[in-house]
Coordinates of C-alpha atoms in Angstrom, one line a residue:
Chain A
X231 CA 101.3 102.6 73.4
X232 CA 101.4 106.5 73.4
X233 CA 102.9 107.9 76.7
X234 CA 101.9 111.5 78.0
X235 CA 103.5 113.6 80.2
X236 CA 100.4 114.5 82.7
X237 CA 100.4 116.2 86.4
X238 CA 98.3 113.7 88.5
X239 CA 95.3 116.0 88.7
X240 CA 95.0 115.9 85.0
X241 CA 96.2 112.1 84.6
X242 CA 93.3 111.6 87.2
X243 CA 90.5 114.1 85.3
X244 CA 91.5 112.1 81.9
X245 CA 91.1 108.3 83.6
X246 CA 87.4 109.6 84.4
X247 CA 86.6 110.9 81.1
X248 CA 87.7 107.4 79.6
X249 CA 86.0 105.8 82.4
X250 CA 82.7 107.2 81.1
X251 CA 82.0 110.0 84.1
X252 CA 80.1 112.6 82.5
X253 CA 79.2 114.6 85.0
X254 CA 81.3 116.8 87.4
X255 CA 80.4 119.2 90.0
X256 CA 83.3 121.0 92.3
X257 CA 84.7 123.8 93.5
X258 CA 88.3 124.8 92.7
X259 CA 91.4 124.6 95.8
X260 CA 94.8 124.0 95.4
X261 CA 96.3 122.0 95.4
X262 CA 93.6 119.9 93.4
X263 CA 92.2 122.8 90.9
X264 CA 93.8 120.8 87.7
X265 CA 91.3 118.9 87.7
X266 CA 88.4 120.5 87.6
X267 CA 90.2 122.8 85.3
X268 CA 90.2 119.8 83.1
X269 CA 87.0 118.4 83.4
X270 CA 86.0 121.6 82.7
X271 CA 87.3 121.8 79.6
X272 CA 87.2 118.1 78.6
X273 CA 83.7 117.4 79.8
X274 CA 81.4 119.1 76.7
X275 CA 83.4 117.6 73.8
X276 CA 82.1 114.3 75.2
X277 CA 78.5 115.3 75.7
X278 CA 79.4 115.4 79.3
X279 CA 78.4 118.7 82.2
X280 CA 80.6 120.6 84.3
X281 CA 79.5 122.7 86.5
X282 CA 81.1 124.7 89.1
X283 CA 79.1 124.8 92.3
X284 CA 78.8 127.4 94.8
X285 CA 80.7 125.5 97.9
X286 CA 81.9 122.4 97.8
X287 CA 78.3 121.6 100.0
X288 CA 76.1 122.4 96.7
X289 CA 79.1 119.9 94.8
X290 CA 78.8 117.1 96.9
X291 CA 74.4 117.3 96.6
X292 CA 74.8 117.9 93.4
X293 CA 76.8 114.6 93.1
X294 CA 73.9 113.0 95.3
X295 CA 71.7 114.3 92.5
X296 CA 73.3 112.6 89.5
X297 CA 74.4 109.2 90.6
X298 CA 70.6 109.1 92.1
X299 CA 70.0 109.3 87.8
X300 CA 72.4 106.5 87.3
X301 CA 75.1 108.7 85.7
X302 CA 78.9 108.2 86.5
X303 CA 79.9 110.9 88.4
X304 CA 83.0 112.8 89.9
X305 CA 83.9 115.3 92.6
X306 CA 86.7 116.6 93.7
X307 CA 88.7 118.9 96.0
X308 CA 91.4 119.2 99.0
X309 CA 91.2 118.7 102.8
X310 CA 89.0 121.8 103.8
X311 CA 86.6 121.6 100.8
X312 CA 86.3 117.8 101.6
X313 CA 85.1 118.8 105.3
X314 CA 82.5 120.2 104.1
X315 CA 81.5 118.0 101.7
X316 CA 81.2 115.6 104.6
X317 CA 77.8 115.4 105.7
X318 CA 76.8 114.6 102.2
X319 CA 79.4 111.8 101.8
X320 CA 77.5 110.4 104.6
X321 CA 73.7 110.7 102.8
X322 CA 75.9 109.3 99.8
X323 CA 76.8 105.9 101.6
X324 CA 73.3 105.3 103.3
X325 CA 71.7 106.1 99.7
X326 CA 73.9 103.5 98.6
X327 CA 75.0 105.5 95.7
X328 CA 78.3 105.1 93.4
X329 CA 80.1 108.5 93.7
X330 CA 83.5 109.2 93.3
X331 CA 85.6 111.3 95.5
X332 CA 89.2 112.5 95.2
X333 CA 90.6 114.1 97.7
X334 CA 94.3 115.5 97.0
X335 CA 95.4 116.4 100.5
X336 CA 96.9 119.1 101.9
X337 CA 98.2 120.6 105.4
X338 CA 95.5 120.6 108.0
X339 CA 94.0 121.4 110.4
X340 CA 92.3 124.3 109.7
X341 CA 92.7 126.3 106.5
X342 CA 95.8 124.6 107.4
X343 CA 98.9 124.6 104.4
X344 CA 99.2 123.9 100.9
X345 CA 101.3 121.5 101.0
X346 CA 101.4 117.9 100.6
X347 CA 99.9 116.0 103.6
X348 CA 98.3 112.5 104.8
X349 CA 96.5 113.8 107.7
X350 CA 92.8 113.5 106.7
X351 CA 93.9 109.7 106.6
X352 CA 91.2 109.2 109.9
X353 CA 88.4 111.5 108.2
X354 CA 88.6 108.7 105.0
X355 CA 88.8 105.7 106.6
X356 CA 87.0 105.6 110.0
X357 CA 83.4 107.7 108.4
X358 CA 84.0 111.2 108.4
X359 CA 80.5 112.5 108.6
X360 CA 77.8 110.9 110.8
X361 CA 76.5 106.9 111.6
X362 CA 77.9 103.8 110.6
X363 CA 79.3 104.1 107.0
X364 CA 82.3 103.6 105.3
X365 CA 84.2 104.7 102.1
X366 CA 86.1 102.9 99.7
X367 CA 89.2 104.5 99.7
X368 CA 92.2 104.3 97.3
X369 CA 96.0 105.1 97.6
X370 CA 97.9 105.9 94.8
X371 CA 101.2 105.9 94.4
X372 CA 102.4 107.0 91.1
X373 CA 101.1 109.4 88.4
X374 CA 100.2 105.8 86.3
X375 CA 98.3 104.3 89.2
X376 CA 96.2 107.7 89.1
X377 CA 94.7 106.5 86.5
X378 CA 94.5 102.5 86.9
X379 CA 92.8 103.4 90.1
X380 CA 90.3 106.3 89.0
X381 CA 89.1 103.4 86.6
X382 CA 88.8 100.8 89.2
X383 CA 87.2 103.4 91.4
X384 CA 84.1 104.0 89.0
X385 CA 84.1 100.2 88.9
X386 CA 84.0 99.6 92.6
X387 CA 81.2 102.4 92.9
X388 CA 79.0 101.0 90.7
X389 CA 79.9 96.6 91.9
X390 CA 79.1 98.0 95.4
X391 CA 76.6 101.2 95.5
X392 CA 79.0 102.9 97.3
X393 CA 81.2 106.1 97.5
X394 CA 84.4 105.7 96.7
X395 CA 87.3 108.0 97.2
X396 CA 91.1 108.4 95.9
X397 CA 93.3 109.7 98.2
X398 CA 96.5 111.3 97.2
X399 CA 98.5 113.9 98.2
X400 CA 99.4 117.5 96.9
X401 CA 103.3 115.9 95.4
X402 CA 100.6 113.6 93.8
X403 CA 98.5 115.5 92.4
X404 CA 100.5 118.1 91.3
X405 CA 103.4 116.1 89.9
X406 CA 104.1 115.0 86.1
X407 CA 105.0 111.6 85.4
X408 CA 104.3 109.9 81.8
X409 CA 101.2 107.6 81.6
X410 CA 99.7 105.3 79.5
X411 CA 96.2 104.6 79.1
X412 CA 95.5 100.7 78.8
X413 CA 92.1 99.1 77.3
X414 CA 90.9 97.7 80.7
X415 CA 89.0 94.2 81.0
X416 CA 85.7 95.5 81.9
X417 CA 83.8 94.1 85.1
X418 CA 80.4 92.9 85.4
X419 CA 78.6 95.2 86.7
X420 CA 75.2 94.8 88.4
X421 CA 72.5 97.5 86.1
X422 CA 71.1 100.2 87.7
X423 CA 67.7 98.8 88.4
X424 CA 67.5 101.3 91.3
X425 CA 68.2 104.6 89.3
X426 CA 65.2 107.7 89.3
X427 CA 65.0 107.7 85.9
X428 CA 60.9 108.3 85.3
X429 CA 59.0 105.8 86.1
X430 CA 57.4 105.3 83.0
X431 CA 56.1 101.8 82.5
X432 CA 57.9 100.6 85.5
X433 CA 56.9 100.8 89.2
X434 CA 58.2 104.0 91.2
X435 CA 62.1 104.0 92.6
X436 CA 62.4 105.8 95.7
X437 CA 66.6 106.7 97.5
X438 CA 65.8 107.7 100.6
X439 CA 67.7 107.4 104.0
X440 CA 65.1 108.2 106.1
X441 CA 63.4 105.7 107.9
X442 CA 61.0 106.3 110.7
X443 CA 60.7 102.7 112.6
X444 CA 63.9 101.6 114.5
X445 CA 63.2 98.3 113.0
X446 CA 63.8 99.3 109.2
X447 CA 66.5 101.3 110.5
X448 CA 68.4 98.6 112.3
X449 CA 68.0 96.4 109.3
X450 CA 69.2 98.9 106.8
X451 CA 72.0 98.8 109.5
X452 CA 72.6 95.3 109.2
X453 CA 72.1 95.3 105.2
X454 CA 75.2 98.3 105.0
X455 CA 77.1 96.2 107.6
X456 CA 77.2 93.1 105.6
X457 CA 78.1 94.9 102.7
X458 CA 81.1 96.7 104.4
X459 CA 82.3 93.5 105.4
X460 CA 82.0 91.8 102.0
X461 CA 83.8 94.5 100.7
X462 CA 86.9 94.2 103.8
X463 CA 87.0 90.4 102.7
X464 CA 87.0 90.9 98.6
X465 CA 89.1 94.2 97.8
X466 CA 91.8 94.3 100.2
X467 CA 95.0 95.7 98.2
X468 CA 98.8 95.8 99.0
X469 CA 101.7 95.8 97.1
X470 CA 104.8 94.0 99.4
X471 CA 108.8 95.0 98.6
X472 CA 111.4 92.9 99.4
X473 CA 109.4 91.1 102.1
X474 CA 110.4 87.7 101.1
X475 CA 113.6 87.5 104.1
X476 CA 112.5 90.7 106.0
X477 CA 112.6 91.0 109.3
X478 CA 111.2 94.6 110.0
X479 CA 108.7 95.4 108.2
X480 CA 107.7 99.6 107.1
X481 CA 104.3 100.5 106.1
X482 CA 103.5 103.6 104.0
X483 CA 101.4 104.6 101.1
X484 CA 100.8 107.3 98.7
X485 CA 104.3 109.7 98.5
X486 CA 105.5 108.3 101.3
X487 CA 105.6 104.8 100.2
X488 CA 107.9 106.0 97.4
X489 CA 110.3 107.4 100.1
X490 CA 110.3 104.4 102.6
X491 CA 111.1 102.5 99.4
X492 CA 114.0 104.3 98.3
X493 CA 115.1 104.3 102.6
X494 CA 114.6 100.3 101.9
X495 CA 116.9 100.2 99.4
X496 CA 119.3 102.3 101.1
X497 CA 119.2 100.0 104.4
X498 CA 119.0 96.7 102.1
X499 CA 122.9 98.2 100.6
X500 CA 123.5 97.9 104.2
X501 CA 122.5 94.5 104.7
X502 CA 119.5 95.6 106.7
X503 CA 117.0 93.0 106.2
X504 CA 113.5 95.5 106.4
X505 CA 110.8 95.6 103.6
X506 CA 108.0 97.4 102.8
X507 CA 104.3 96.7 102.9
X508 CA 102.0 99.1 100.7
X509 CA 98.3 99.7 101.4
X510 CA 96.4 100.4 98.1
X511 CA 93.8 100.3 99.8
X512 CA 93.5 102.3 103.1
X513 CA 90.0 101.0 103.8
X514 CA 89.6 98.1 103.3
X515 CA 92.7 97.8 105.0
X516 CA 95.1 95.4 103.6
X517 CA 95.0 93.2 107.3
X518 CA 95.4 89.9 104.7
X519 CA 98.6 91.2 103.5
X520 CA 100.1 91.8 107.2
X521 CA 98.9 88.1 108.6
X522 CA 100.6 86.7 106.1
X523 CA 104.0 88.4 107.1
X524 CA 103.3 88.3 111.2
X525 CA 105.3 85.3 111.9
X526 CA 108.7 86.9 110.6
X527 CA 108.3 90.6 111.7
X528 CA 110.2 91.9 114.6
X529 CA 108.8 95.2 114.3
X530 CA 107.1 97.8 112.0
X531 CA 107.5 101.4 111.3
X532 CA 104.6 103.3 109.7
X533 CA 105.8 106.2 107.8
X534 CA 103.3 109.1 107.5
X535 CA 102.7 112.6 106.7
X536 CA 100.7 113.6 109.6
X537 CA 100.7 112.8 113.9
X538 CA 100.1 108.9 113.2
X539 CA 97.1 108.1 112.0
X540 CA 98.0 104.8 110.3
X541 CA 99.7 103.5 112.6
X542 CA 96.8 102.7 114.7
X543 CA 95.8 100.4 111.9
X544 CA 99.5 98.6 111.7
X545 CA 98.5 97.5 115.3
X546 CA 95.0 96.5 114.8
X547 CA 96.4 94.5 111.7
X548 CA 99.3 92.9 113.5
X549 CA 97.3 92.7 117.3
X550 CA 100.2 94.6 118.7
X551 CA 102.7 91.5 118.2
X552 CA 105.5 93.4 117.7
X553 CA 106.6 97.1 118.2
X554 CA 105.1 99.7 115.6
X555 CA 106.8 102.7 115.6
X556 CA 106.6 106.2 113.7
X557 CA 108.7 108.3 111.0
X558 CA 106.7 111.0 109.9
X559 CA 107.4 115.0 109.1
X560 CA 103.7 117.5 109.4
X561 CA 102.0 120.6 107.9
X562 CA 103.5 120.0 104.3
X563 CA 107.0 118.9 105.1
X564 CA 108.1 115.4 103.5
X565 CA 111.3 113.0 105.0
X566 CA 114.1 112.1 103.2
X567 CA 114.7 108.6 102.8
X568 CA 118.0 109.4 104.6
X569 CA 115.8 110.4 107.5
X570 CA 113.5 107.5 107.8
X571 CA 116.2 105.1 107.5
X572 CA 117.9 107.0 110.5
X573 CA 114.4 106.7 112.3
X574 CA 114.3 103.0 111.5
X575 CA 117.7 103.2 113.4
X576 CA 116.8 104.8 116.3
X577 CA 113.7 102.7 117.1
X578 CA 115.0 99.8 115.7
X579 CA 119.1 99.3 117.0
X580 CA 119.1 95.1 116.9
X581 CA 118.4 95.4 113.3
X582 CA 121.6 97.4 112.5
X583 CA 123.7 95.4 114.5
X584 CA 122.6 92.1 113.6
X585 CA 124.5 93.2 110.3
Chain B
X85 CA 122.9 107.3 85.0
X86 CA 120.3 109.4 87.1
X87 CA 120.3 113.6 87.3
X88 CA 118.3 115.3 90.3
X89 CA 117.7 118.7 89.0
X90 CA 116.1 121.7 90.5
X91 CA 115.8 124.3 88.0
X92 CA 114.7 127.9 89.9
X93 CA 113.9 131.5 89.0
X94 CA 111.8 134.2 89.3
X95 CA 108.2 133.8 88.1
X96 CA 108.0 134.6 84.7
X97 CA 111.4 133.7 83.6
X98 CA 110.2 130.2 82.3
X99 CA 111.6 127.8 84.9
X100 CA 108.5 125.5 84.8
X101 CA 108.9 125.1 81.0
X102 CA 112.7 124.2 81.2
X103 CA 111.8 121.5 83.7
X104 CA 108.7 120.2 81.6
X105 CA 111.0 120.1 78.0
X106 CA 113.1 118.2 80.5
X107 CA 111.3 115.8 82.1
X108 CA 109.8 115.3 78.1
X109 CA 113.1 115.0 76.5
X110 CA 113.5 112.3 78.9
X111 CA 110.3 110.7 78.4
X112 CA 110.5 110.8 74.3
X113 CA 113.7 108.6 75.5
X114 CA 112.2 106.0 77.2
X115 CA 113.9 107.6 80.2
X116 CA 112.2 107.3 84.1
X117 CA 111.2 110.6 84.5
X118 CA 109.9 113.2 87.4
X119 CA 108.5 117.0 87.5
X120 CA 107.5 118.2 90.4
X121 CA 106.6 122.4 90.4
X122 CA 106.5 124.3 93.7
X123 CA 102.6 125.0 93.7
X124 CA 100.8 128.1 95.7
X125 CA 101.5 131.7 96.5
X126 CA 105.3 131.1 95.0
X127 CA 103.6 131.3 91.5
X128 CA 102.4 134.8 92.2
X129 CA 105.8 136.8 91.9
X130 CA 108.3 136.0 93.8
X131 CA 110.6 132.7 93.6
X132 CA 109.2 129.3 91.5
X133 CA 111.1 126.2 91.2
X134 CA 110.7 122.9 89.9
X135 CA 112.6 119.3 90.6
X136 CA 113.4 117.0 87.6
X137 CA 114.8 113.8 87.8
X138 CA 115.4 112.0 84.5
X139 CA 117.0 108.2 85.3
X140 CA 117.6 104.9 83.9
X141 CA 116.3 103.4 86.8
X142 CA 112.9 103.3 88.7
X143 CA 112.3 106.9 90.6
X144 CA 111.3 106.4 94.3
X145 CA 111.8 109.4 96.0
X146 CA 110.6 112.3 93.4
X147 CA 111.7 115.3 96.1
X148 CA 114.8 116.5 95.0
X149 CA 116.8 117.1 98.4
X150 CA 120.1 116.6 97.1
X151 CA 120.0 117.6 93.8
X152 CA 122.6 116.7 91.0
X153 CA 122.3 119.6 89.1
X154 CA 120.7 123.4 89.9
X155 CA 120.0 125.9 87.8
X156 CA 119.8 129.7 89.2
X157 CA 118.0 132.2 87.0
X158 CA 118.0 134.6 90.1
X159 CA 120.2 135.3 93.2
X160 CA 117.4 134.0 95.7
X161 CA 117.5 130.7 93.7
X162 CA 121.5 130.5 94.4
X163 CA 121.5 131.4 98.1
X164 CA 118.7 128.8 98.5
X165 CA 119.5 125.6 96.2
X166 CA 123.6 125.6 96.5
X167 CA 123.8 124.6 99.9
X168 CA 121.9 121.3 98.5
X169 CA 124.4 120.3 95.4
X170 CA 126.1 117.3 96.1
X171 CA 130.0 117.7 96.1
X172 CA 130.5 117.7 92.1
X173 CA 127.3 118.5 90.9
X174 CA 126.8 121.2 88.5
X175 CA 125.4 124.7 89.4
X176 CA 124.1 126.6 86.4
X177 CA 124.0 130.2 86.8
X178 CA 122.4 132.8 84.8
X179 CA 125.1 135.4 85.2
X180 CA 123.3 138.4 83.3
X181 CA 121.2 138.9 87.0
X182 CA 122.9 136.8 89.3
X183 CA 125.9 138.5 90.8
X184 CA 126.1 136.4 93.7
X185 CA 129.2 134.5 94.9
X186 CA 129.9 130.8 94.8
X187 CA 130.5 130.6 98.0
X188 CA 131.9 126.5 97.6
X189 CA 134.4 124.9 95.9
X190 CA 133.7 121.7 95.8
X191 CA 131.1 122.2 93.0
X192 CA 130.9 122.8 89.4
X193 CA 129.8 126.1 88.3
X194 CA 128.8 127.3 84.7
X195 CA 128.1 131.2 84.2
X196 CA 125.9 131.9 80.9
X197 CA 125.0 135.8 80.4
X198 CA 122.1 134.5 78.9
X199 CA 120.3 137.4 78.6
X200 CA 122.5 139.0 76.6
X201 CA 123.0 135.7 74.7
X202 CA 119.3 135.5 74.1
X203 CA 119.2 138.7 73.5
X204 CA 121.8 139.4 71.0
X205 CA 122.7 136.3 69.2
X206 CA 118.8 134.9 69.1
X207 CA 117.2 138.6 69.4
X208 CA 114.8 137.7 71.5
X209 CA 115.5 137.8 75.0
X210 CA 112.5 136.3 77.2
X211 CA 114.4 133.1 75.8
X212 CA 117.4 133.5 78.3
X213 CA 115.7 130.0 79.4
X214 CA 116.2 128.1 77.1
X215 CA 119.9 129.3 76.3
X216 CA 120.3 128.2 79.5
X217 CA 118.6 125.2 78.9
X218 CA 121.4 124.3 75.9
X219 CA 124.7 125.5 77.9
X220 CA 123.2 122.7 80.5
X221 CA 123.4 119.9 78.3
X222 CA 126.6 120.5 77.3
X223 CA 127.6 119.4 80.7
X224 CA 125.1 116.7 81.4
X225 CA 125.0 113.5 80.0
X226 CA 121.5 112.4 80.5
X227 CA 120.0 114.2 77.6
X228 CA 121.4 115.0 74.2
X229 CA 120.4 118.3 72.2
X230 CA 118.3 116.3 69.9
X231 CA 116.4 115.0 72.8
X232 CA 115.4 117.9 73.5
X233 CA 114.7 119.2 70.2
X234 CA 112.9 116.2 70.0
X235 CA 110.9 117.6 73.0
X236 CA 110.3 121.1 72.1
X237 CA 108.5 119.6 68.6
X238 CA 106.0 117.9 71.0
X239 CA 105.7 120.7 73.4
X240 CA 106.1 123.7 71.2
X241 CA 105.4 122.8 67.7
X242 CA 102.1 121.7 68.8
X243 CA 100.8 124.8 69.5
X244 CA 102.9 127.3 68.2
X245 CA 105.3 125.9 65.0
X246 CA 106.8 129.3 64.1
X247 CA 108.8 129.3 67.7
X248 CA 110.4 125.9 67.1
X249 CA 113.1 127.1 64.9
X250 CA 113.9 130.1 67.3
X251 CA 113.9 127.5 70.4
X252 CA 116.2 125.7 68.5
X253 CA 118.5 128.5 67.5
X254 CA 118.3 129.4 71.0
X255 CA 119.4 125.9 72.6
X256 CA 122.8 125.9 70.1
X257 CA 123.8 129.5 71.3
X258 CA 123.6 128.4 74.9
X259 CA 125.7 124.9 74.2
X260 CA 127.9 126.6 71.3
X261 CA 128.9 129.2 74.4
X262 CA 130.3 126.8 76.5
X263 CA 132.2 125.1 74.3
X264 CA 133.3 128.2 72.2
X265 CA 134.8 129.2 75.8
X266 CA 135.8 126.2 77.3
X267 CA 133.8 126.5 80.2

């Protein structure tokens, strides 16, 4: 199978053209512009439309728009251009419509720093813009799983009516790696009975979230909730290292998954017995795949780019039944996996001498 | 085997595309590979860098914080990489501009004029990259010369055949230097 050399951004732009998006609204920021460079260029040869928007507002409605029409469709931008597309994300969910959203992160708050980050981790999982809603939101790890989860991401649009957004970081997005592009098994997917397509010869389709009695809104309410929690119970994803004899347990994902793994490596040379637990998904989050470890683990450390967002999940997962602890570096700095390992140190002593 | 390279340089003097024929060469070899660029205002002028790493085994960490290997096409790139090579790593240094000492010993260091090299022995001589690029691999293991030839075919020939043959040319001076010299 042909391997290619591709930055993420573009890895990620080419695993939406072969996942049959054809439309694509955005407006350029680094560190995420490769994309819609590509798209840009990419998008025409396959009868597809790129257009840059005005702000990453009009981008977001625009994407509104097209998915209303049924059509696979892609955004994308960084931390400050995701703000804004914010209140839109939240008409998006309560339409109920399959949009995807990357988001390759950088230094916040504010206009913030260009480099690589993990603090909008809070914005993606716990709503972001207003009422009860939630985001499907994947976390890729490697330039290959750019593009195996761009692909599930149309996917998981479509199977649930719901935005859907990858998460990476600026490393991520900006970093080559070779890829392969596989023939996927292709899901059943529901058809898109509920698309504003003209209503010719077929009653009237209305997407609206708008509802004036308190009694349609509640049960809209309850329709999204029970959706939301299908979606916790059937698409939880993790992948677990060396777990098997662990006894301390770190949790990271994205680019700093890669470094607690390599600090995992470095403490397993040193008989240290700690794995690693990596969310895939950051909501749902993987709670299955920390239950299943609870018993064994003395403690956790949750290694982040940003003040510790996570790491309030790590103790909802585990109900607080060990220590969780933090290793994390801000505002576009990344640890060494010298440096977590130390951290894992300081918090954790008993594990290093139990050795 | 694994090499942690950070190749730097001023914009312009074709950093990114040594790292990239790299992290190809490595690729086309069934190689782990990683290339990460310095992104933002750096590419306007001023300093640009990128980190390779080209293993045999699985690559975790891709930030280079203790490289292997640096390459300096400029001073900056010298006073801000060397404290970073490992004891016995290689420092390249493109000694046409760089007139910086080595201020360690514990290092290898490699001096190529290759601007002069590029400039006189391959007459052209916005190539000084990819001289350097060849004096490199005759200290490295990780990658042979027809690896990277290999490379350029993909990256270069595809758009622009007619510079493959000068590439090439340009690769040999570099390597034929060091070992004409001993260095």
């Amino acid at each position: 199978m042909k391997k290619y050399l591709l930055k993420g951004n573009e890895a990620i732009a080419e695993a939406a053209v072969r996942a049959g998006c054809r439309l694509f609204f955005g407006y350029p920021i680094t560190p995420s512009t490769e994309i819609i460079e590509y798209m840009a260029k990419h998008l025409p040869a396959v009868n597809g439309t790129f257009v840059q928007a005005e702000s990453e507002v009009s981008a977001i409605n625009m994407c509104f728009g097209a998915a209303g029409a049924g059509v696979r469709v892609m955004t994308a931008s960084s931390s400050p251009g995701i703000s804004l597309m914010q209140e839109g994300l939240s008409y998006i969910a309560a339409n109920e419509l399959p949009v995807v959203v990357v988001n390759i992160v950088r230094a916040g708050p504010g206009l913030g720093g260009l480099g690589p980050s993990q603090a909008d981790y809070f914005q993606a999982t716990k709503g972001g813009g207003h009422g009860d809603y939630r985001l499907i939101v994947l976390a890729p790890s490697t330039v290959q799983e750019l593009v195996n989860l761009t692909q599930d991401a149309f996917d998981l649009a479509d199977l649930y009516r719901n935005p859907v957004m990858i998460m990476a970081d600026g490393i991520l997005g900006q970093m080559m790696e070779p890829v392969v592009f596989q023939e996927r098994e292709t899901r059943q997917l529901p058809a898109k009975d509920w698309a504003t397509t003209g209503a010719e010869g077929r009653p009237r389709n209305t997407i609206t979230s708008y509802s004036l009695q308190n009694e349609i809104g509640e049960a809209n309410c309850l329709r999204w909730e029970a959706k939301y929690r299908s979606i916790a119970a059937a698409e939880q994803r993790w992948e677990q290292y060396m777990t098997d004899d662990a006894a301390y347990l770190m949790v990271a994902y994205g680019t700093t998954a890669r470094i607690a793994k390599a600090a995992v490596q470095m403490a397993r040379k040193e008989g240290i017995k700690v794995g690693l637990l990596r969310p895939i998904t950051l909501w749902p989050f993987p709670v299955d795949g920390f239950k299943s470890l609870q018993g064994q683990i003395k403690g956790y450390l949750s290694v982040e780019l940003s003040a510790g967002q996570m790491i309030e999940d790590v103790r909802l997962a585990t109900n607080c039944s060990a220590p969780v602890h933090l290793c994390n570096r801000q505002g576009g700095m990344v640890p060494a996996p010298e440096e977590v390992l130390e951290r894992f140190k300081e918090v954790f002593p008993a594990a290093a001498a139990a050795v | 085997m694994t090499e942690k390279m950070i190749i730097s340089g001023f914009g312009g003097q074709g950093v990114m595309f040594m790292g990239k024929i790299l992290a190809y060469a490595g690729m086309l070899t069934n190689k782990e590979v990683s290339w990460i660029p310095s992104y933002g205002p750096e590419m306007r002028g001023g300093t640009a860098n990128c980190s390779v790493i080209v293993s045999d085994e699985e690559i975790n960490c891709p930030v280079v914080n203790k490289p292997s290997l640096v390459v300096a096409m400029n001073g900056p790139s010298l006073e801000k990489f060397l404290p970073a090579l490992i004891p016995g790593g290689l420092l390249v240094v493109n000694s046409s501009i760089v007139k910086n000492d080595v201020t360690r010993d514990d290092v290898r260091v490699l001096k190529i004029p290759a601007q002069e090299l590029a400039a006189e022995k391959v007459g052209k001589a916005n190539l000084a990259n990819v001289v350097v690029l060849g004096a490199m691999l005759a200290k490295t293991d990780v990658l042979t010369l027809d690896d990277v030839v290999a490379a350029l075919k993909e990256v270069v020939a595809s758009k622009r055949p007619e510079m493959l043959a000068i590439n090439r040319q340009a690769l040999e001076v570099g390597m034929n230097y060091v070992k004409e010299n001993q260095l």
